[in-house]
Coordinates of C-alpha atoms and ligand atoms in Angstrom, one line a residue:
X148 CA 6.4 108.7 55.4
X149 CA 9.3 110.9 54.7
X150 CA 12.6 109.2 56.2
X151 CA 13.4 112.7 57.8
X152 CA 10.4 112.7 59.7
X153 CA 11.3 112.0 63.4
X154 CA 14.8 111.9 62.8
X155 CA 17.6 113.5 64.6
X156 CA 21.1 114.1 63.7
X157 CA 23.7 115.4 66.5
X158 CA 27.0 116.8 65.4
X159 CA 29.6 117.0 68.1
X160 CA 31.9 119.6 67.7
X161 CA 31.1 123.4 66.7
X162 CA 33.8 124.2 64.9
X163 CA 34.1 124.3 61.0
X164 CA 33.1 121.0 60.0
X165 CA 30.0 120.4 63.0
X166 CA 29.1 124.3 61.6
X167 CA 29.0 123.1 58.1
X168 CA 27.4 119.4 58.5
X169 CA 24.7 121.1 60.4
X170 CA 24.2 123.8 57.8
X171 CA 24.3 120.9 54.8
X172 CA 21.9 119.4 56.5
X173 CA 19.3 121.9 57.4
X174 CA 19.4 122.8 53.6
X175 CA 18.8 119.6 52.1
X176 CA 15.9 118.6 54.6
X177 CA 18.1 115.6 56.0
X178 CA 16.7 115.6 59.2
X179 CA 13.7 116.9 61.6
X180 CA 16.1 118.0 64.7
X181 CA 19.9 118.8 64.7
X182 CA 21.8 119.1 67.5
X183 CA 24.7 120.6 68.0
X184 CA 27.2 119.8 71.1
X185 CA 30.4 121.3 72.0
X186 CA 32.4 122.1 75.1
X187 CA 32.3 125.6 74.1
X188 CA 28.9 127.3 75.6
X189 CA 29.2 130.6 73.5
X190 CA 29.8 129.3 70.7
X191 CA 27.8 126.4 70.1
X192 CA 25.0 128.8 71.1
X193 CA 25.9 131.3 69.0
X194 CA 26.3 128.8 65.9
X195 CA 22.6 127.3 67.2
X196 CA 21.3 130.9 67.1
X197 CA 22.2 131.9 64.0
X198 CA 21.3 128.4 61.9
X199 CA 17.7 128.9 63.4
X200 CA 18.1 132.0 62.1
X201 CA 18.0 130.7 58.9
X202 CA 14.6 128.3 59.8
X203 CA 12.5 130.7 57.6
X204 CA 14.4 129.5 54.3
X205 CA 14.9 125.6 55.1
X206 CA 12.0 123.0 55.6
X207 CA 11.0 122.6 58.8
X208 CA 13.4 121.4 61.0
X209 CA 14.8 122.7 64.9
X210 CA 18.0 123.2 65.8
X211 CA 19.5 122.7 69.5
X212 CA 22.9 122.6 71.1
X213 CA 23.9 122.5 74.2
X214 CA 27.2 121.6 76.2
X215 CA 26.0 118.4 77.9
X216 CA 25.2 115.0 75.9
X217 CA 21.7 115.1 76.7
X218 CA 21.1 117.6 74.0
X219 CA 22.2 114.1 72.0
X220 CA 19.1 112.1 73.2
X221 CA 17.5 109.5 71.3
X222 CA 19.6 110.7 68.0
X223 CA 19.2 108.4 64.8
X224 CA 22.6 109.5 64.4
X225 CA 25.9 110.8 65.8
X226 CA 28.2 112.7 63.5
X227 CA 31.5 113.5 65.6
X228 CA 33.6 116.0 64.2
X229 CA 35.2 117.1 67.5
X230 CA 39.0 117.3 67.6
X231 CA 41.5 118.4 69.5
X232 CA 43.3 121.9 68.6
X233 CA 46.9 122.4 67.7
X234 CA 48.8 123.5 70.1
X235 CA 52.1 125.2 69.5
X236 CA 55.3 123.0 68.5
X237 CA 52.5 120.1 68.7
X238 CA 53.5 117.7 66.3
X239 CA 50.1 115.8 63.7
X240 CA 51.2 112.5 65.8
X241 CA 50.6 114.2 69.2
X242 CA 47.6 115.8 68.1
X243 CA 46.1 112.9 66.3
X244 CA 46.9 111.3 70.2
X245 CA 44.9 114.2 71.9
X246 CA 42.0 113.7 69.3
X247 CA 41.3 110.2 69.9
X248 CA 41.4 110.3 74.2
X249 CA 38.6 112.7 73.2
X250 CA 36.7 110.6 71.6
X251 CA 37.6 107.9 73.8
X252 CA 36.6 110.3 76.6
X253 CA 33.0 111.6 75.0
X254 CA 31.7 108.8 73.2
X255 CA 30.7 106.6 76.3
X256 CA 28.4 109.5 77.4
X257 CA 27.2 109.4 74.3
X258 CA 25.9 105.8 74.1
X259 CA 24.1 106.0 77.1
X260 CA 21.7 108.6 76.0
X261 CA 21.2 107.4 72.5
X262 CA 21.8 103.4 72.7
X263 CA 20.1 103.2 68.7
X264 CA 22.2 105.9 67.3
X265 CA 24.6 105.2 64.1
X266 CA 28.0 106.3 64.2
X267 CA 29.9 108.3 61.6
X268 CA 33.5 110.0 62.8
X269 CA 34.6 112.8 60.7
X270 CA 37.4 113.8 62.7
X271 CA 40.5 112.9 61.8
X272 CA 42.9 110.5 61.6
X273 CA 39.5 109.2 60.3
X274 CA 40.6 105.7 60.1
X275 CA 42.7 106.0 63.9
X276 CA 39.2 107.5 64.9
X277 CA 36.4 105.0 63.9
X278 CA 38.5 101.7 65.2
X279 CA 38.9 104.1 68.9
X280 CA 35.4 104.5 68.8
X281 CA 34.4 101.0 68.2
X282 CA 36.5 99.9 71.2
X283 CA 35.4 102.9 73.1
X284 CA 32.0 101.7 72.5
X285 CA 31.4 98.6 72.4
X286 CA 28.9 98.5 69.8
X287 CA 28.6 96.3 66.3
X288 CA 31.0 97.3 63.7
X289 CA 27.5 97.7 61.6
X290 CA 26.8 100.8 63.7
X291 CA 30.4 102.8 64.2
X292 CA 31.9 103.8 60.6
X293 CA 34.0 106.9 59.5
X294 CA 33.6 109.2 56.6
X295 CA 36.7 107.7 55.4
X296 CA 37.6 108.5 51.5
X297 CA 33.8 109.8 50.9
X298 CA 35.5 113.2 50.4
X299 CA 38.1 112.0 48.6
X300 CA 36.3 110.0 46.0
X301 CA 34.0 113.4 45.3
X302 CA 37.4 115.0 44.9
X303 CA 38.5 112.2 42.3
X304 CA 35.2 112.3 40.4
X305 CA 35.6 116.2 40.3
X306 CA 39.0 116.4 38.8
X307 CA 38.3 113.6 36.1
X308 CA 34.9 115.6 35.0
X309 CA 37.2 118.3 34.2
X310 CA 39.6 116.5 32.5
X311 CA 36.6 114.9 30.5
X312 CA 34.3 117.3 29.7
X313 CA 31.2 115.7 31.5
X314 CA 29.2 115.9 34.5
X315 CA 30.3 114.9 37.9
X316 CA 27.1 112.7 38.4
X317 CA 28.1 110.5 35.6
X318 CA 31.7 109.4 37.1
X319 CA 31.8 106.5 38.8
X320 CA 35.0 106.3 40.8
X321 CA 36.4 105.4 44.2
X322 CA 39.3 106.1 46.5
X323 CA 40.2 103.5 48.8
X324 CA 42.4 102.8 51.8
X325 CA 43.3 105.4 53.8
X326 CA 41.6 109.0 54.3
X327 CA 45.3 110.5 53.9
X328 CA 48.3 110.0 52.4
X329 CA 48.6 106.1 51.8
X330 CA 44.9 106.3 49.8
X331 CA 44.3 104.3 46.6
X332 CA 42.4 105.7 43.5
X333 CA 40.7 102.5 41.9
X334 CA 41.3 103.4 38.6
X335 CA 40.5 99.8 37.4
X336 CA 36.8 99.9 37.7
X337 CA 36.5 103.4 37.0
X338 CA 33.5 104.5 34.5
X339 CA 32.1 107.5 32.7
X340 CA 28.1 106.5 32.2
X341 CA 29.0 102.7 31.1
X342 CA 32.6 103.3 29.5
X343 CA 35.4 101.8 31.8
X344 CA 37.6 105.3 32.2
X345 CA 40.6 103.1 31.2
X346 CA 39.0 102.9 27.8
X347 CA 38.3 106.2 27.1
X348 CA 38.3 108.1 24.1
X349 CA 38.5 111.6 24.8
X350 CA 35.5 113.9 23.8
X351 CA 36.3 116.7 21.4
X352 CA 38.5 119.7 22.4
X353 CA 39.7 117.1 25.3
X354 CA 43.5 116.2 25.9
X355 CA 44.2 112.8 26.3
X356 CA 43.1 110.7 30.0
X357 CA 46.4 108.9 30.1
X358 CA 48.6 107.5 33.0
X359 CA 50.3 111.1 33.4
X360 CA 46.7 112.3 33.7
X361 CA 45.5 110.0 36.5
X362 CA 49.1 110.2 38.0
X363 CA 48.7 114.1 38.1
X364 CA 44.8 113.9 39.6
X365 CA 45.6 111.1 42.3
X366 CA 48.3 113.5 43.6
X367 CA 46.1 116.6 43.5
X368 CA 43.1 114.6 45.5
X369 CA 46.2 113.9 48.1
X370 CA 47.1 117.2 48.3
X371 CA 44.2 119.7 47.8
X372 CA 42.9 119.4 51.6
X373 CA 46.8 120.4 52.3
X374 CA 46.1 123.4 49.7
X375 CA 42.4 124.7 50.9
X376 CA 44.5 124.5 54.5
X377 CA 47.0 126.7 53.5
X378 CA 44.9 129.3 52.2
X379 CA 41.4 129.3 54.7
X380 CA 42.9 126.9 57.3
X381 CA 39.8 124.6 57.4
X382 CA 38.1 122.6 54.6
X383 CA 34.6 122.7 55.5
X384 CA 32.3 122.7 52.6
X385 CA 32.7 119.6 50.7
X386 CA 33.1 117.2 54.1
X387 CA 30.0 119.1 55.4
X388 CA 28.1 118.1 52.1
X389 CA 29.5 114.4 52.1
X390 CA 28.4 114.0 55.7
X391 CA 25.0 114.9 54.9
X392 CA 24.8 112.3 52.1
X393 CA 26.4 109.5 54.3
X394 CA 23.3 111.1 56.9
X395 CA 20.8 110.9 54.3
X396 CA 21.5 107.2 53.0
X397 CA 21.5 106.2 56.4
X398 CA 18.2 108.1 57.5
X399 CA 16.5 107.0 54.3
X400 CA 17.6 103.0 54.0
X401 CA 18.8 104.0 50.6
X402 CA 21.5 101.3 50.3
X403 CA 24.0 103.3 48.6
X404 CA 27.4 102.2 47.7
X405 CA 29.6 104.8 49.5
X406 CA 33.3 104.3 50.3
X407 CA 32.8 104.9 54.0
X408 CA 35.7 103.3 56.6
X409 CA 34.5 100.0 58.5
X410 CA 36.3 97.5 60.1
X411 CA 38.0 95.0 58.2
X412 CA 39.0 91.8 60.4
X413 CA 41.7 90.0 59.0
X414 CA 42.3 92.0 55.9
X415 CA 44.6 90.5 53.9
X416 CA 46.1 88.6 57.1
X417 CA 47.1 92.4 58.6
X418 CA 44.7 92.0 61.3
X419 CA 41.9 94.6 62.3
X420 CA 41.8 98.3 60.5
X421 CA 39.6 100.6 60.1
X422 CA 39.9 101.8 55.8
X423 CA 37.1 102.5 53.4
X424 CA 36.1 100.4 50.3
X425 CA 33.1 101.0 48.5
X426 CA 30.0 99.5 50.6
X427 CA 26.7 99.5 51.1
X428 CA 25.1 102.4 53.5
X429 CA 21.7 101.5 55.0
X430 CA 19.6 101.9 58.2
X431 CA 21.8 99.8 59.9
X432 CA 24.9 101.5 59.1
X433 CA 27.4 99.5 57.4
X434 CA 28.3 96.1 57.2
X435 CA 28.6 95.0 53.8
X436 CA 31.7 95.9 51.6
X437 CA 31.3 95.5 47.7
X438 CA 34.0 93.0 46.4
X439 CA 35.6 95.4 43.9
X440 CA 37.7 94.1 41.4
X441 CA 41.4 95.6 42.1
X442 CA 44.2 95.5 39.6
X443 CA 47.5 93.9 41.4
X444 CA 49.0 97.4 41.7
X445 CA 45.7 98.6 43.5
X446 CA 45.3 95.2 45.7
X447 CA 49.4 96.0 46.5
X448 CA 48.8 100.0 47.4
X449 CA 45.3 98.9 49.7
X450 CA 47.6 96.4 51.2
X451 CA 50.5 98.7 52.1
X452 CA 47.7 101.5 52.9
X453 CA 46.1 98.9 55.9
X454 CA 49.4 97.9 56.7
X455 CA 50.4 101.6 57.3
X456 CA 47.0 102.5 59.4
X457 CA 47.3 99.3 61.3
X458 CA 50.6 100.6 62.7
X459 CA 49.0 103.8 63.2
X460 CA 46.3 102.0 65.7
X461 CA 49.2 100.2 67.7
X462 CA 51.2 103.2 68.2
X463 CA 48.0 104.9 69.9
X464 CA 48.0 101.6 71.7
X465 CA 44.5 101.2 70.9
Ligands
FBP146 O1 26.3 107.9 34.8 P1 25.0 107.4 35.1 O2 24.9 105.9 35.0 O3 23.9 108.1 34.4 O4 24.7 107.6 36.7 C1 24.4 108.8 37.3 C2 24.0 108.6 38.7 O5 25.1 108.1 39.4 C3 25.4 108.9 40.6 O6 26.4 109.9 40.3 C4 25.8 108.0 41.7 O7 27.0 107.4 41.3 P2 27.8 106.2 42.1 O8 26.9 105.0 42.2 O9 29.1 106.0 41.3 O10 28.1 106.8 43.4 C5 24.1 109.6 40.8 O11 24.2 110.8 41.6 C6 23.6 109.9 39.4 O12 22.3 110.1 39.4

């Protein structure tokens, strides 16, 4: 049987990323019904109307929306990209505050009409986000996890193609820790094919992969959302495409190592945070991380990284 047979994927929140996700989606075949939810009538019917618009050109799939979390029944899986907007003179802290009572707010609802459904939180503060909605709730760590450094990691792998002169596909690289500024490249286990990336010879007509190099990339993977921001105020295209790979490993019990953000109890004696590691992504969400090798600097930065969200989580009192 094909794993999208049957399965349903609702996005809450219409707005960019939801848009985008549910577009990704419908144009990979990842699922047989996505829903769409948002508190915004016109607009989550308008964005309903014109994906199904599109039916013609995808495999066959329906899309719904709606305002209420019925339209969310019986999902296989809840994607939340909902966040709160910006208000003037708002401050990231305040609105990171208004963004989590959201999903504090919605999420109950959400449970009740689709008990089974995996979690993934898009919205961020990522991190802040997926520990609020495990408390909010209640449900095994297995089933709540957050996109976390997904993005980040493609936007790693990207950059050191480049550099290298090979395909994307072939680099095998991870961010960890936080999905913002405190986030960790592991260069350490880094590989092109089979050749650790701190080994690497460079390939004719390519510059040299040095520490300047890897310095420069893990500060443009930091900063590029801040630049796509600046110029189209959104980025929607690349977190829309991750999402729908988290979706399809989940849908299809693929196992696939992804560096998504589950709960870590007791990391490194911090206590409970929400950061991503490279870990396995099945049917049942996520409950295994890999244990990667870190270098010491690597081990330090993920330590500082969890000690820096873990203060995040107790100023939202969560
Ligand atoms: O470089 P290799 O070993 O040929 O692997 C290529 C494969 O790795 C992948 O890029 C997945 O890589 P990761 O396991 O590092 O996420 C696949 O998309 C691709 O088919």
């Amino acid at each position: 049987m094909n794993h999208t047979q049957g399965s349903k994927v609702s996005i809450i929140g219409a707005g960019a990323v939801g848009a985008t996700t549910a577009y990704a989606l419908l144009m990979r075949g990842s699922a047989r019904t996505v829903a769409l939810m948002d508190i915004n009538q016109a607009k989550v019917d308008a964005e309903v109307l014109d994906l199904a618009h599109g039916s013609q050109f995808t495999s066959a799939a329906s899309v719904i929306g709606g305002t209420d979390a019925a339209v969310c029944a019986d999902s296989d899986i809840i994607v939340f990209t909902a966040g709160a907007k910006q208000k003037p003179g708002q401050t990231r802290l305040q609105l990171a505050e208004t963004t989590v009572r959201l999903a504090q707010k919605v999420l109950p609802d959400l449970v009740d009409v689709a008990p089974n459904a995996i979690h993934v939180l898009v919205t961020n503060p990522v991190d802040i986000v997926t520990y609020a909605a495990l408390k909010a709730t209640g449900l095994p760590p297995n089933q709540v996890f957050g996109s976390g450094t997904v993005l980040d990691s493609s936007r790693l792998r990207y950059l050191v193609a480049q550099h290298t002169g090979v395909a994307v596909q072939n680099v095998h690289a991870y961010i960890a820790g936080e999905h913002g500024d405190s986030q960790i490249p592991l260069w350490s286990s880094a590989t092109i094919g089979a050749i650790p990336l701190m080994n690497w010879t460079p390939l004719p007509g390519f510059p040299e992969f040095d520490q300047t190099v890897r310095d420069e990339i893990a500060h443009e993977v930091v900063h590029s959302a801040y630049q796509i921001i600046e110029g189209k105020g959104a980025t929607n295209y690349a977190i829309g495409l991750a999402t729908a790979r988290i979706v399809e490993a989940v849908l299809g019990d693929e196992r696939r190592i992804l560096p998504v953000s589950t709960l870590a109890t007791g990391f490194h004696g911090i206590g409970e945070v929400c950061l991503s590691l490279p870990s396995v992504v099945d049917r049942r969400g996520c409950d295994v991380r890999l244990d990667t090798p870190l270098s010491d600097q690597e081990e330090a930065g993920l330590l500082s990284s969890a000690t820096t969200l873990r203060g995040m989580i107790e100023q939202f009192g969560l």
